[in-house]
Amino acid sequence: MSGATAWNQRYRESDRLWIPDADPSLKDAVAHIAPTDALDLGCGEGRNSLFLARAGFQVTAVDFADVALDRLQAVAGNEGLTIETICEDMFTYLTTAQSFHFVVLANIHPERRERLNLYERLHHIVAPGGWLYIIGHHVDSFGIAGPPNKDLLIDEEEIRAAFNGFLVHTLTKVSDVSDHGHAAPSLVAVLERPIELPT
Ligand SMILES: C[S@@+](CC[C@H](N)C(=O)[O-])C[C@H]1O[C@@H](n2cnc3c(N)ncnc32)[C@H](O)[C@@H]1O
């Protein structure tokens, strides 16, 4: 079964898979950033995309699960928000995508080799002077919540190494019971791409 088929099946099993509210750390991250063009990779039902659109960002939301994107568009339509949704594998999308000034990668957990490949592509997708927000299950959440495989979990060292040259505004563990329903830590990274990346 392809990743998209499995995710669509998961979405169909319930009316709503994720909570409607955006990640609290995303709200903190954008508090001091003027609305700009934004990309939400693996947006799911769109809680972070919708939050950004409500805040005035021009959002492009990518996911390979059309069931989730339909839910995002239903809410956006009800609220009169315009969000561009793209139903595609993010790895394919990123090979030709334009750059964005705010990029969100929230709760996406491919295996390490693919993840490093994804980070590499993000170097080019985050525009000079743009921002990258990442949240995902920290390795310390292993056995408590999130993917039951350490290779799928992230830590500070991985992010620092992958985004060498970016300015690190936040790189910290958070455990928000109200957001996730458990106290297992997630890693939050808020990074800024300098105008010139070191070679
Ligand atoms: C755990 S959910 C997170 C959804 C959303 N980012 C959030 O935090 O609410 C992961 C989402 O990523 C999507 N996804 C996973 N791998 C993907 C890929 N390679 N290309 C596009 N979407 C992907 C899934 O369909 C799913 O909607």
PDB file of N, CA and C in Angstrom, residues 72-81:
ATOM      1  N   LEU A  72      -9.396  20.357   4.766  1.00  0.00           N
ATOM      2  CA  LEU A  72      -8.788  21.701   4.884  1.00  0.00           C
ATOM      3  C   LEU A  72      -9.600  22.710   4.060  1.00  0.00           C
ATOM      4  N   GLN A  73      -9.903  22.326   2.824  1.00  0.00           N
ATOM      5  CA  GLN A  73     -10.608  23.272   1.935  1.00  0.00           C
ATOM      6  C   GLN A  73     -12.027  23.538   2.413  1.00  0.00           C
ATOM      7  N   ALA A  74     -12.656  22.550   3.056  1.00  0.00           N
ATOM      8  CA  ALA A  74     -14.016  22.769   3.569  1.00  0.00           C
ATOM      9  C   ALA A  74     -13.991  23.864   4.634  1.00  0.00           C
ATOM     10  N   VAL A  75     -13.004  23.805   5.536  1.00  0.00           N
ATOM     11  CA  VAL A  75     -12.920  24.826   6.597  1.00  0.00           C
ATOM     12  C   VAL A  75     -12.549  26.169   5.983  1.00  0.00           C
ATOM     13  N   ALA A  76     -11.570  26.151   5.081  1.00  0.00           N
ATOM     14  CA  ALA A  76     -11.137  27.410   4.450  1.00  0.00           C
ATOM     15  C   ALA A  76     -12.323  28.070   3.741  1.00  0.00           C
ATOM     16  N   GLY A  77     -13.110  27.263   3.018  1.00  0.00           N
ATOM     17  CA  GLY A  77     -14.259  27.800   2.296  1.00  0.00           C
ATOM     18  C   GLY A  77     -15.272  28.427   3.243  1.00  0.00           C
ATOM     19  N   ASN A  78     -15.538  27.739   4.352  1.00  0.00           N
ATOM     20  CA  ASN A  78     -16.505  28.267   5.333  1.00  0.00           C
ATOM     21  C   ASN A  78     -16.055  29.599   5.904  1.00  0.00           C
ATOM     22  N   GLU A  79     -14.747  29.769   6.006  1.00  0.00           N
ATOM     23  CA  GLU A  79     -14.217  31.001   6.623  1.00  0.00           C
ATOM     24  C   GLU A  79     -13.820  32.055   5.589  1.00  0.00           C
ATOM     25  N   GLY A  80     -14.019  31.741   4.323  1.00  0.00           N
ATOM     26  CA  GLY A  80     -13.654  32.701   3.278  1.00  0.00           C
ATOM     27  C   GLY A  80     -12.147  32.867   3.127  1.00  0.00           C
ATOM     28  N   LEU A  81     -11.394  31.819   3.457  1.00  0.00           N
ATOM     29  CA  LEU A  81      -9.932  31.886   3.330  1.00  0.00           C
ATOM     30  C   LEU A  81      -9.506  31.233   2.014  1.00  0.00           C
TER      31      LEU A  81
END
